[in-house]
């Protein structure tokens, strides 16, 4: 717990700083009253000599969409650019994950090889990241030889040190396709939530991680047949043996510095107990298992993918001549993994256990995972094409990279799922970037050219209002830094914009365009200060809006200065000659937005048309069969969500005869508040079922349309509870 990092010292005077939350904790005198001790350690960067920043490796089976960007790459890039601006030693790692089963599935569907699939998407992804200014030091790929070598050696070391448990187990096998089925090749009903399209490794509906054998009614995705069980040998990482250590490391040591969502998910995993996890698979696409008796087996993609970060760092090392080892093995390196919430278990539990088992690597200091970004109120879906694809955006909005970066950072799903809408995108551009930032810069530069021939005027007469503006400017770098260092990028972005707001307000209040004739000394001061704000913005907006920063630097005829130069009113010297101004942002018109919205509406219509085949009528039943059903009118009197499920509501239903509990899978369609008082039709004589430890007595009838939307079936007139339906 040491004092202020030297690179931040400049920004600490004059103390105290308003509204700086944890940043206050830099101030040594406050130490005894600090409660969030870990945050301070986290933000205290003096202890770290270098940074290894990784971002989740996207699957090379499709292009990048805005959900990926908002969740992982924009925050990671902001963080890294900020570190570079502070002259920290940082390596920013990215790359394509090219071994997932989804890739072999896509190859099968398209009739091409897995390599052809990954070659295609790796190029698209890499190029679109570059164009958006995601500033990787290396963007590698897991099909690269250096990765196969690294992952293979990693496995071999653990194998040689007896860190694996060998197990012969029975696994699903497709007799028609004559192969063992990877988890992703098996679909069936989720035992937790009843979703009928769960995969053998995960239910995307309730987020549960599953084993293929957990699925009810399993089917092979290759042939559609019911798979059989067959013996096969695999190597397991005994995660159970790391449980106590992980509890200590995460639940104790990172209680206060990891994000609540990340910590909570880890705690839930650890509390429910860890099981040994297979690190190999029967598959022919991937890193071959480098031991005898492992023919036809590859490393499980979740074993090999995170090692991809190490391989990529080695590749970077080979390209730059820098030693990669300290970035992965020195205790004075700070490692941060940027990921989405679906990857938390792999980066917080499995990969650390792998690194611990290997024994020579450092562990991540933080894993600031984000929640999900939705699109126009619906979950982003690659298969339904419900997404805004980055490569398409870059074509549709040339030169507007920063507008997307800004909108996604402003809406980053940092603490909960968030929504991207085109309307909001337009508003962010027109009402914020253009009306505040762009307008302020443009007015300042145009007036300087008009009155002072494009030269920075020296300060003239200085009033209290001017002094107040100058004092406020000094506060921004530290404030923004504190937010970024605590992974609160939305807050950081907003602070940066507050500086532009400050400039806009200052200019509006001082009205230099009215005073030049009567008081040129005052105008000199006003424009000097406004220009200093512009110069500060160049530095402070760069992590978020690198293209805007570069354009503005061009207009100021200046080059990018380090973070520590910001916060002062002497960034630009009097007499410095400026270049001609140009507009930083253009208005985005309604028709442009309407075209994007139409594209999505069309997608929705196409999806609906594709799904428009109605389920066939079921086999005939007798009248007697029908009369066995006891259907009653009831009223929902109480409702609550069933903990740890996405779909289930626990309902209390007044049947007129009794009050009973029914657990119903409608939580994604209705909130508890919405359903209280709702009249329903209840199948009242259904045998009780246990769902999530709750006995459910009956079933309420719901209609489901082609889009999977549910609605209640209930009497159209006021009918008493207990009335029979027949
Ligand atoms: Zn589920």
XYZ file of C-alpha atoms and ligand atoms in Angstrom:
727
model
C 0.000 0.000 0.000
C 2.243 2.781 -1.116
C 1.666 6.347 -2.049
C 0.615 8.052 -5.217
C 2.072 6.652 -8.420
C 4.524 9.225 -9.773
C 2.838 9.388 -13.139
C -0.334 10.545 -11.468
C 1.201 13.008 -9.057
C 0.757 15.916 -11.399
C -2.940 15.398 -11.419
C -3.316 15.358 -7.706
C -2.710 18.992 -7.113
C -4.569 20.936 -6.111
C -6.332 18.432 -3.845
C -8.915 17.512 -2.920
C -10.649 16.357 -6.029
C -14.408 16.329 -6.129
C -16.372 13.260 -7.095
C -13.450 10.970 -7.440
C -14.630 7.973 -5.367
C -11.736 5.505 -5.044
C -9.355 7.966 -6.514
C -9.461 9.813 -3.230
C -7.854 6.746 -1.780
C -4.605 7.704 -3.442
C -4.329 10.355 -0.819
C -2.139 8.790 1.818
C -3.698 10.597 4.740
C -7.020 8.902 4.066
C -5.720 5.392 4.479
C -7.249 4.564 7.837
C -10.771 5.190 6.653
C -10.525 3.338 3.385
C -12.888 0.432 3.266
C -12.358 -0.766 -0.296
C -8.753 -1.620 0.294
C -8.376 -3.859 -2.717
C -9.498 -1.164 -5.111
C -6.661 0.969 -3.973
C -4.175 -1.790 -4.534
C -5.733 -2.318 -7.907
C -5.361 1.307 -8.933
C -1.944 1.619 -7.444
C 0.104 0.971 -10.510
C 3.530 1.696 -9.117
C 3.908 -1.931 -8.169
C 3.527 -3.116 -11.749
C 6.328 -2.778 -14.233
C 4.402 -4.022 -17.221
C 0.966 -5.055 -18.371
C -0.298 -8.045 -20.287
C -3.777 -7.238 -21.533
C -5.687 -9.954 -23.316
C -9.037 -9.819 -25.062
C -11.190 -12.877 -25.646
C -10.236 -14.707 -28.824
C -13.249 -14.512 -31.131
C -14.313 -17.713 -32.853
C -13.269 -17.560 -36.477
C -16.594 -18.930 -37.657
C -18.261 -15.613 -38.298
C -17.544 -11.890 -38.350
C -17.445 -9.523 -35.375
C -20.609 -7.763 -34.252
C -21.327 -4.866 -31.917
C -21.969 -7.216 -28.998
C -18.376 -8.442 -29.125
C -17.121 -4.872 -29.405
C -19.094 -3.437 -26.512
C -18.395 -6.403 -24.280
C -14.703 -6.892 -24.872
C -12.734 -5.022 -27.515
C -13.774 -1.402 -26.984
C -13.157 -1.514 -23.199
C -9.873 -3.383 -23.694
C -8.718 -0.890 -26.304
C -9.613 2.095 -24.112
C -7.672 0.561 -21.256
C -4.616 -0.181 -23.357
C -4.517 3.196 -25.081
C -4.774 4.821 -21.672
C -1.850 2.758 -20.381
C 0.229 3.656 -23.419
C -0.610 7.325 -22.948
C 0.764 6.917 -19.436
C 3.908 5.411 -20.915
C 3.285 2.070 -19.294
C 4.932 -0.997 -20.782
C 1.997 -2.927 -22.211
C 1.357 -5.737 -24.644
C -2.188 -6.019 -25.992
C -3.000 -9.515 -27.167
C -5.714 -10.617 -29.554
C -6.250 -13.436 -31.977
C -8.751 -15.771 -33.558
C -9.853 -18.939 -31.817
C -9.872 -21.345 -34.716
C -10.514 -24.707 -33.125
C -14.061 -24.687 -31.846
C -16.515 -27.369 -32.863
C -18.775 -24.622 -34.294
C -16.053 -24.243 -36.926
C -16.186 -27.902 -37.928
C -19.964 -27.717 -37.953
C -19.882 -24.702 -40.269
C -17.306 -26.371 -42.515
C -19.562 -29.417 -42.755
C -22.566 -27.284 -43.638
C -20.717 -25.279 -46.273
C -18.876 -28.280 -47.718
C -15.430 -26.739 -47.169
C -12.557 -27.549 -44.808
C -12.301 -26.097 -41.312
C -9.086 -24.362 -42.424
C -10.977 -22.618 -45.215
C -13.579 -21.444 -42.719
C -11.010 -19.965 -40.340
C -8.888 -18.434 -43.106
C -11.910 -16.559 -44.356
C -13.120 -15.238 -41.014
C -9.705 -14.586 -39.519
C -9.034 -12.133 -42.338
C -12.420 -10.425 -42.031
C -12.103 -10.119 -38.263
C -8.501 -8.941 -38.300
C -9.168 -6.310 -40.953
C -12.289 -4.938 -39.292
C -10.532 -4.671 -35.924
C -7.724 -2.724 -37.578
C -10.153 -0.394 -39.289
C -11.956 0.295 -36.032
C -8.640 1.170 -34.424
C -8.492 -1.748 -31.983
C -4.800 -1.375 -31.295
C -3.567 -4.927 -30.757
C 0.170 -5.358 -30.518
C -0.422 -8.736 -32.097
C -3.493 -10.329 -33.599
C -2.624 -13.993 -33.916
C -4.552 -17.204 -34.512
C -4.705 -20.589 -32.871
C -4.141 -22.511 -36.089
C -0.636 -20.963 -36.232
C 2.234 -23.444 -35.763
C 3.593 -21.465 -32.808
C 0.295 -21.999 -31.036
C 0.168 -25.723 -31.711
C 3.693 -25.964 -30.362
C 2.929 -23.847 -27.267
C -0.333 -25.585 -26.404
C 1.152 -28.998 -27.016
C 4.139 -28.277 -24.752
C 1.832 -26.893 -22.069
C -0.229 -30.071 -22.085
C 2.890 -32.235 -22.137
C 4.334 -30.504 -19.081
C 1.164 -31.056 -17.076
C 1.022 -34.631 -18.332
C 4.628 -35.315 -17.366
C 4.043 -33.821 -13.927
C 1.013 -36.032 -13.358
C -1.363 -33.101 -13.217
C -4.070 -34.938 -15.152
C -6.373 -37.741 -14.216
C -6.872 -40.332 -16.959
C -10.350 -41.671 -17.238
C -12.018 -44.149 -19.505
C -15.570 -43.051 -19.785
C -18.538 -43.671 -21.922
C -19.298 -40.993 -24.392
C -21.916 -40.379 -26.997
C -21.091 -41.917 -30.357
C -22.946 -41.536 -33.613
C -22.988 -44.973 -35.214
C -24.096 -43.619 -38.574
C -21.414 -40.921 -38.771
C -18.964 -43.287 -37.055
C -17.558 -40.761 -34.675
C -17.642 -39.653 -31.095
C -19.780 -36.613 -30.628
C -18.295 -33.456 -29.242
C -20.612 -31.696 -26.796
C -21.642 -29.178 -29.412
C -22.719 -32.005 -31.713
C -25.334 -33.114 -29.223
C -28.543 -31.240 -28.666
C -31.376 -31.982 -26.301
C -33.525 -30.623 -23.519
C -31.849 -28.659 -20.719
C -32.482 -30.389 -17.385
C -32.399 -27.046 -15.602
C -34.798 -24.897 -17.612
C -36.465 -27.159 -20.177
C -35.010 -25.393 -23.242
C -35.265 -27.991 -26.004
C -32.331 -26.654 -27.988
C -29.585 -26.892 -25.367
C -26.124 -28.056 -26.418
C -24.112 -30.782 -24.767
C -21.858 -28.241 -23.083
C -24.136 -25.324 -22.390
C -27.705 -24.149 -22.360
C -27.812 -20.769 -24.025
C -31.225 -20.118 -22.603
C -30.480 -20.339 -18.882
C -26.688 -20.091 -19.117
C -26.083 -23.403 -17.341
C -22.909 -25.268 -18.142
C -23.843 -28.851 -18.876
C -22.402 -32.263 -19.556
C -23.719 -33.988 -22.641
C -25.120 -36.786 -20.497
C -27.242 -34.262 -18.581
C -29.379 -33.592 -21.644
C -32.833 -35.071 -21.834
C -33.647 -36.632 -25.245
C -30.142 -36.211 -26.715
C -29.755 -36.146 -30.484
C -26.718 -36.141 -32.754
C -26.350 -32.944 -34.733
C -24.591 -34.940 -37.454
C -27.305 -37.436 -38.289
C -30.212 -36.506 -36.061
C -30.076 -40.007 -34.581
C -30.142 -40.881 -30.918
C -26.457 -41.393 -30.052
C -25.168 -44.485 -28.255
C -22.650 -44.651 -25.423
C -19.158 -45.939 -26.223
C -15.950 -46.140 -24.212
C -13.163 -43.643 -24.774
C -10.146 -42.420 -22.787
C -9.630 -38.781 -21.858
C -7.451 -36.609 -19.666
C -9.092 -34.551 -16.984
C -7.884 -31.524 -15.098
C -8.863 -32.279 -11.501
C -10.460 -28.919 -10.768
C -11.746 -30.278 -7.480
C -8.153 -30.316 -6.245
C -7.887 -26.573 -6.945
C -11.125 -25.667 -5.265
C -9.691 -24.638 -1.905
C -6.947 -22.636 -3.570
C -9.413 -20.938 -5.957
C -11.690 -20.060 -3.072
C -8.834 -18.398 -1.281
C -7.542 -16.643 -4.379
C -10.890 -15.382 -5.698
C -13.328 -15.285 -2.814
C -10.831 -13.896 -0.307
C -8.165 -12.030 -2.271
C -10.399 -10.570 -4.945
C -13.503 -9.918 -2.924
C -13.254 -6.166 -3.350
C -11.462 -5.538 -6.604
C -13.272 -7.859 -9.007
C -16.529 -6.716 -10.505
C -19.639 -7.867 -8.680
C -20.954 -9.854 -11.646
C -17.639 -11.669 -12.068
C -17.140 -12.342 -8.392
C -20.739 -13.529 -8.048
C -20.473 -15.999 -10.914
C -17.204 -17.389 -9.551
C -18.695 -17.733 -6.094
C -21.663 -19.597 -7.453
C -19.342 -22.010 -9.300
C -17.122 -22.530 -6.308
C -20.001 -22.920 -3.885
C -21.559 -25.643 -5.984
C -18.300 -27.604 -6.065
C -15.851 -28.157 -8.916
C -15.577 -31.385 -10.877
C -12.632 -32.760 -12.868
C -12.943 -31.456 -16.406
C -11.855 -33.249 -19.565
C -9.209 -31.329 -21.488
C -9.217 -33.605 -24.533
C -11.814 -34.479 -27.118
C -12.366 -37.080 -29.801
C -12.113 -34.829 -32.821
C -9.735 -34.371 -35.720
C -9.642 -30.539 -35.804
C -7.407 -28.932 -33.204
C -4.111 -29.357 -31.377
C -3.216 -33.053 -31.371
C -2.823 -34.582 -27.930
C 0.948 -35.122 -27.754
C 1.041 -38.431 -25.895
C 0.885 -42.069 -26.856
C -2.522 -43.643 -27.147
C -4.166 -40.362 -28.008
C -4.621 -40.854 -31.724
C -7.739 -39.149 -33.032
C -7.867 -36.847 -30.032
C -7.244 -33.127 -29.749
C -7.032 -30.650 -26.885
C -10.414 -29.406 -25.842
C -10.845 -25.951 -27.332
C -11.183 -24.462 -23.871
C -7.862 -25.880 -22.876
C -6.110 -24.647 -25.990
C -7.765 -21.245 -26.532
C -6.469 -19.363 -23.457
C -2.996 -20.749 -24.130
C -3.474 -18.811 -27.375
C -2.742 -15.644 -25.394
C 0.674 -17.056 -24.518
C 1.339 -18.223 -28.083
C 0.386 -14.795 -29.420
C 2.749 -13.116 -26.966
C 5.516 -15.431 -28.152
C 4.735 -14.535 -31.755
C 4.863 -10.828 -30.866
C 8.164 -11.486 -29.135
C 9.576 -13.113 -32.262
C 8.430 -10.143 -34.364
C 9.670 -7.389 -32.059
C 12.678 -9.006 -30.430
C 11.227 -8.325 -26.967
C 11.397 -11.084 -24.395
C 7.898 -12.523 -23.864
C 8.712 -14.298 -20.611
C 8.360 -11.386 -18.139
C 4.915 -10.604 -19.592
C 3.728 -14.002 -18.399
C 6.019 -14.977 -15.595
C 7.125 -11.897 -13.624
C 5.283 -11.039 -10.461
C 5.586 -7.344 -11.325
C 3.437 -7.832 -14.441
C -0.233 -6.993 -14.216
C -2.332 -9.315 -16.338
C -5.893 -8.344 -17.209
C -8.312 -10.470 -19.237
C -11.117 -8.634 -21.064
C -13.974 -11.029 -21.788
C -17.746 -11.343 -22.001
C -19.764 -12.910 -19.219
C -20.066 -16.253 -21.018
C -16.314 -16.720 -20.578
C -16.019 -16.005 -16.871
C -15.639 -19.592 -15.710
C -12.901 -20.271 -18.229
C -10.847 -17.205 -17.363
C -11.421 -17.094 -13.631
C -11.440 -20.770 -12.739
C -10.204 -23.134 -15.437
C -7.358 -21.112 -16.977
C -5.977 -20.024 -13.578
C -6.082 -23.673 -12.467
C -4.149 -24.598 -15.628
C -1.585 -21.876 -14.974
C -1.291 -22.939 -11.348
C -0.811 -26.549 -12.415
C 1.917 -25.507 -14.844
C 3.550 -23.627 -12.017
C 5.637 -20.927 -13.680
C 2.978 -18.450 -14.782
C 1.430 -15.445 -13.105
C -2.323 -15.156 -12.607
C -4.653 -12.404 -13.802
C -5.011 -9.427 -11.493
C -8.444 -8.770 -12.828
C -11.030 -10.136 -15.250
C -13.403 -7.225 -15.886
C -16.048 -9.208 -17.768
C -19.018 -7.398 -19.200
C -22.616 -8.485 -19.489
C -24.316 -8.720 -22.883
C -25.365 -6.033 -25.331
C -28.772 -6.457 -26.946
C -29.846 -4.991 -30.257
C -33.102 -3.028 -30.475
C -34.416 -4.885 -27.440
C -33.606 -8.407 -28.669
C -30.736 -10.697 -27.861
C -28.022 -10.512 -30.524
C -28.048 -13.753 -32.493
C -25.566 -14.813 -35.129
C -27.775 -17.603 -36.417
C -30.794 -15.317 -36.763
C -28.551 -12.590 -38.256
C -29.790 -10.264 -35.530
C -26.681 -8.173 -35.247
C -24.873 -5.117 -36.509
C -21.781 -6.544 -38.161
C -18.618 -4.527 -37.838
C -17.388 -5.073 -41.394
C -20.755 -3.895 -42.726
C -20.808 -0.882 -40.433
C -17.386 0.169 -41.691
C -18.687 0.123 -45.270
C -21.956 1.898 -44.433
C -20.346 4.563 -42.235
C -16.931 5.352 -43.676
C -14.829 7.584 -41.433
C -17.267 7.165 -38.547
C -15.362 4.640 -36.493
C -15.418 6.895 -33.468
C -19.185 7.277 -33.556
C -19.518 3.523 -33.096
C -16.732 3.431 -30.514
C -18.421 6.252 -28.626
C -21.913 4.748 -28.728
C -20.694 1.320 -27.653
C -18.537 2.693 -24.840
C -21.406 4.886 -23.665
C -23.702 1.838 -23.650
C -21.155 -0.718 -22.491
C -22.965 -3.457 -20.549
C -20.667 -3.024 -17.566
C -23.061 -3.889 -14.776
C -26.091 -5.291 -16.578
C -27.216 -6.197 -20.073
C -27.609 -3.101 -22.173
C -29.256 -2.175 -25.446
C -27.992 -0.733 -28.736
C -30.543 1.097 -30.833
C -29.970 2.994 -34.057
C -31.977 5.875 -32.667
C -29.588 6.147 -29.732
C -26.624 5.892 -32.096
C -28.004 8.874 -34.038
C -28.647 10.863 -30.857
C -25.170 10.142 -29.501
C -23.710 11.473 -32.718
C -25.961 14.465 -33.322
C -26.599 15.632 -29.768
C -23.329 14.735 -28.090
C -20.362 14.289 -30.410
C -21.491 16.893 -32.923
C -23.449 19.341 -30.749
C -21.020 19.391 -27.832
C -17.536 18.182 -28.765
C -17.531 19.100 -32.460
C -19.351 22.379 -31.995
C -17.004 23.546 -29.264
C -13.868 22.698 -31.212
C -15.192 24.233 -34.395
C -16.239 27.523 -32.772
C -12.881 27.815 -31.021
C -10.815 27.223 -34.137
C -12.930 29.351 -36.458
C -12.773 32.308 -34.059
C -9.019 31.935 -33.598
C -8.548 32.057 -37.360
C -10.920 35.005 -37.631
C -9.380 37.163 -34.905
C -5.777 35.993 -34.598
C -4.929 34.614 -38.037
C -4.822 31.078 -36.681
C -2.237 31.771 -33.986
C -2.718 30.847 -30.334
C -3.230 34.173 -28.511
C -1.467 34.769 -25.184
C -3.624 35.175 -22.086
C -4.901 38.734 -21.789
C -7.118 40.006 -19.027
C -8.009 37.102 -16.665
C -11.269 37.140 -14.682
C -12.557 34.846 -11.926
C -14.636 33.035 -14.541
C -11.463 32.299 -16.514
C -9.593 31.174 -13.415
C -12.464 28.883 -12.507
C -12.367 27.254 -15.957
C -8.602 26.801 -15.731
C -8.911 25.215 -12.292
C -11.580 22.818 -13.515
C -9.433 21.673 -16.424
C -6.770 20.417 -14.031
C -9.168 17.964 -12.435
C -10.073 15.918 -15.493
C -7.052 13.700 -16.149
C -7.071 12.174 -12.671
C -10.808 11.769 -12.641
C -10.880 9.987 -16.002
C -7.834 7.917 -15.018
C -9.487 6.699 -11.841
C -12.543 5.525 -13.751
C -10.508 3.740 -16.409
C -8.275 2.049 -13.869
C -11.348 0.707 -12.133
C -12.787 -0.528 -15.449
C -15.635 1.982 -15.401
C -15.327 3.035 -18.987
C -18.773 4.567 -19.360
C -18.080 6.827 -16.446
C -14.646 7.679 -17.867
C -16.148 8.530 -21.251
C -18.746 10.728 -19.641
C -16.039 12.597 -17.714
C -14.126 13.163 -20.927
C -17.284 14.581 -22.496
C -17.778 16.753 -19.441
C -14.560 18.519 -20.362
C -16.019 19.226 -23.810
C -19.213 20.376 -22.084
C -17.135 22.641 -19.892
C -15.513 24.138 -22.984
C -18.829 24.611 -24.735
C -20.317 26.308 -21.691
C -17.296 28.521 -21.174
C -17.397 29.696 -24.761
C -21.136 30.303 -24.672
C -20.884 32.302 -21.468
C -17.859 34.392 -22.421
C -19.139 35.144 -25.947
C -15.816 36.107 -27.543
C -17.614 36.756 -30.858
C -19.345 39.746 -29.271
C -16.367 41.316 -27.541
C -13.499 41.484 -29.974
C -14.068 45.112 -30.953
C -14.601 46.366 -27.408
C -12.206 44.144 -25.442
C -9.662 42.136 -27.482
C -7.656 41.316 -24.313
C -10.623 39.415 -22.917
C -11.080 37.572 -26.215
C -7.420 36.524 -26.194
C -7.917 34.947 -22.805
C -11.174 33.256 -23.801
C -9.699 31.720 -26.919
C -6.435 30.754 -25.251
C -8.350 28.837 -22.589
C -10.695 27.303 -25.167
C -7.728 26.184 -27.241
C -6.094 24.677 -24.153
C -9.295 22.700 -23.588
C -9.114 21.490 -27.207
C -5.522 20.418 -26.659
C -6.482 18.630 -23.444
C -9.296 16.883 -25.273
C -6.808 15.540 -27.841
C -5.002 13.702 -25.067
C -7.969 12.708 -22.953
C -10.263 11.551 -25.762
C -7.615 9.461 -27.474
C -8.316 6.187 -25.634
C -11.991 6.448 -26.587
C -11.924 8.338 -29.897
C -8.503 7.839 -31.472
C -9.571 9.010 -34.931
C -11.069 12.205 -33.557
C -7.962 12.811 -31.484
C -5.775 12.442 -34.564
C -7.964 14.788 -36.653
C -8.014 17.378 -33.917
C -4.257 17.141 -33.512
C -3.982 17.826 -37.228
C -6.054 20.983 -36.885
C -4.019 22.075 -33.873
C -0.837 21.346 -35.828
C 0.339 19.318 -32.866
C 1.315 15.760 -32.016
C -0.067 13.434 -29.392
C 1.277 14.199 -25.925
C 1.270 11.809 -22.972
C -1.513 11.748 -20.398
C 0.582 13.635 -17.873
C 0.654 16.677 -20.174
C -3.100 17.006 -19.800
C -4.673 18.962 -16.972
C -2.682 22.073 -17.677
C -3.411 25.312 -19.506
C -0.022 25.528 -21.155
C -0.316 22.651 -23.594
C -0.353 25.078 -26.523
C 2.159 27.918 -26.494
C 1.154 31.479 -27.479
C 2.089 32.157 -31.070
C 1.706 28.496 -32.076
C 0.285 28.359 -35.595
C -2.851 26.276 -36.119
C -4.017 24.551 -39.286
C -7.359 25.199 -40.957
C -10.317 23.689 -39.083
C -12.584 21.065 -40.561
C -15.692 19.479 -39.095
C -14.975 16.630 -36.667
C -18.452 15.107 -36.897
C -21.280 15.292 -39.442
C -24.940 15.123 -38.710
C -26.408 11.659 -39.246
C -29.724 12.124 -40.991
C -32.970 10.281 -40.340
C -32.965 8.451 -43.680
C -29.593 6.860 -42.902
C -30.926 5.560 -39.615
C -34.181 4.471 -41.240
C -32.207 2.365 -43.751
C -30.417 0.535 -40.921
C -33.655 -0.008 -39.035
C -35.269 -1.313 -42.215
C -32.472 -3.823 -42.673
C -33.206 -5.176 -39.190
C -36.955 -5.181 -39.767
C -36.387 -7.130 -42.982
C -34.219 -9.611 -41.105
C -36.992 -10.091 -38.596
C -39.509 -10.688 -41.369
C -37.193 -13.198 -43.076
C -36.684 -15.046 -39.802
C -40.417 -15.155 -39.248
C -41.002 -16.462 -42.787
C -38.385 -19.163 -42.275
C -40.040 -20.229 -39.059
C -43.538 -19.994 -40.452
C -43.987 -23.736 -40.843
C -46.508 -24.578 -38.157
C -46.056 -27.696 -36.076
C -48.043 -30.595 -37.574
C -51.122 -31.828 -35.790
C -50.271 -34.492 -33.207
C -51.531 -38.108 -33.482
C -55.204 -38.664 -32.854
C -56.508 -39.210 -29.315
C -59.869 -40.471 -28.113
C -62.611 -38.485 -26.426
C -61.828 -40.442 -23.283
C -58.253 -39.243 -23.445
C -59.509 -35.687 -23.586
C -61.903 -36.076 -20.666
C -59.018 -37.136 -18.472
C -57.822 -33.539 -18.511
C -59.232 -31.454 -15.656
C -58.973 -27.885 -16.890
C -60.012 -25.087 -14.537
C -60.140 -21.347 -14.451
C -57.825 -19.928 -11.792
C -56.267 -16.642 -10.798
C -52.602 -15.949 -10.143
C -52.449 -14.415 -6.690
C -48.707 -14.378 -6.074
C -45.659 -14.612 -8.327
C -41.910 -14.545 -7.896
C -38.872 -15.451 -9.956
C -37.248 -18.792 -9.219
C -33.698 -18.007 -8.121
C -30.891 -18.853 -10.554
C -33.188 -19.535 -13.470
C -33.957 -17.311 -16.416
C -37.285 -18.799 -17.396
C -39.138 -19.902 -14.304
C -41.760 -18.117 -12.250
C -43.198 -19.581 -9.068
C -46.920 -18.842 -9.158
C -49.576 -19.218 -6.505
C -52.901 -20.003 -8.149
C -56.309 -19.732 -6.612
C -58.308 -22.567 -8.232
C -61.474 -21.872 -6.281
C -60.892 -25.242 -4.610
C -57.386 -24.712 -3.277
C -54.418 -22.434 -3.512
C -51.496 -24.175 -5.116
C -47.992 -23.614 -6.373
C -47.302 -23.920 -10.086
C -43.840 -23.373 -11.547
C -44.107 -22.003 -15.066
C -41.503 -21.229 -17.760
C -42.779 -17.762 -18.603
C -40.261 -15.512 -16.851
C -38.714 -14.334 -20.115
C -42.101 -13.091 -21.255
C -43.693 -11.746 -18.090
C -42.437 -10.171 -14.892
C -43.988 -11.317 -11.601
C -45.734 -7.942 -11.283
C -47.366 -8.334 -14.699
C -49.005 -11.669 -13.957
C -50.486 -11.081 -10.533
C -54.260 -11.009 -10.943
C -54.099 -12.773 -14.323
C -56.903 -15.276 -15.025
C -55.526 -18.542 -16.373
C -56.594 -21.954 -17.583
C -54.978 -24.564 -15.364
C -54.436 -28.242 -16.064
C -55.331 -29.123 -12.505
C -54.888 -32.891 -12.342
C -51.358 -33.142 -13.731
C -49.073 -35.250 -11.522
C -46.830 -33.007 -9.361
C -43.344 -32.328 -10.717
C -40.292 -31.072 -8.927
C -38.695 -28.071 -10.628
C -35.618 -26.510 -9.025
C -36.619 -27.995 -5.677
C -40.154 -26.626 -5.873
C -43.155 -28.943 -6.240
C -45.267 -27.770 -9.153
C -48.922 -28.798 -9.023
C -50.366 -28.444 -12.464
C -49.689 -26.421 -15.554
C -51.082 -23.207 -16.892
C -52.012 -23.088 -20.574
C -50.096 -20.637 -22.760
C -50.324 -19.978 -26.483
C -47.016 -19.759 -28.343
C -46.630 -18.026 -31.696
C -44.074 -18.570 -34.469
C -41.593 -16.165 -32.895
C -41.726 -18.118 -29.652
C -43.698 -15.428 -27.859
C -46.051 -16.666 -25.155
C -49.435 -15.343 -24.091
C -52.020 -16.394 -21.557
C -55.145 -18.308 -22.469
C -57.955 -17.038 -20.279
C -61.734 -16.508 -20.325
C -62.865 -13.390 -22.161
C -65.540 -12.686 -19.546
C -65.247 -12.529 -15.759
C -65.511 -16.195 -14.786
C -65.183 -17.560 -11.265
C -62.189 -19.542 -10.150
C -62.770 -23.282 -10.338
C -65.004 -23.060 -13.449
C -64.403 -26.089 -15.607
C -63.056 -25.817 -19.138
C -64.203 -28.577 -21.510
Zn -31.274 -24.287 -19.585
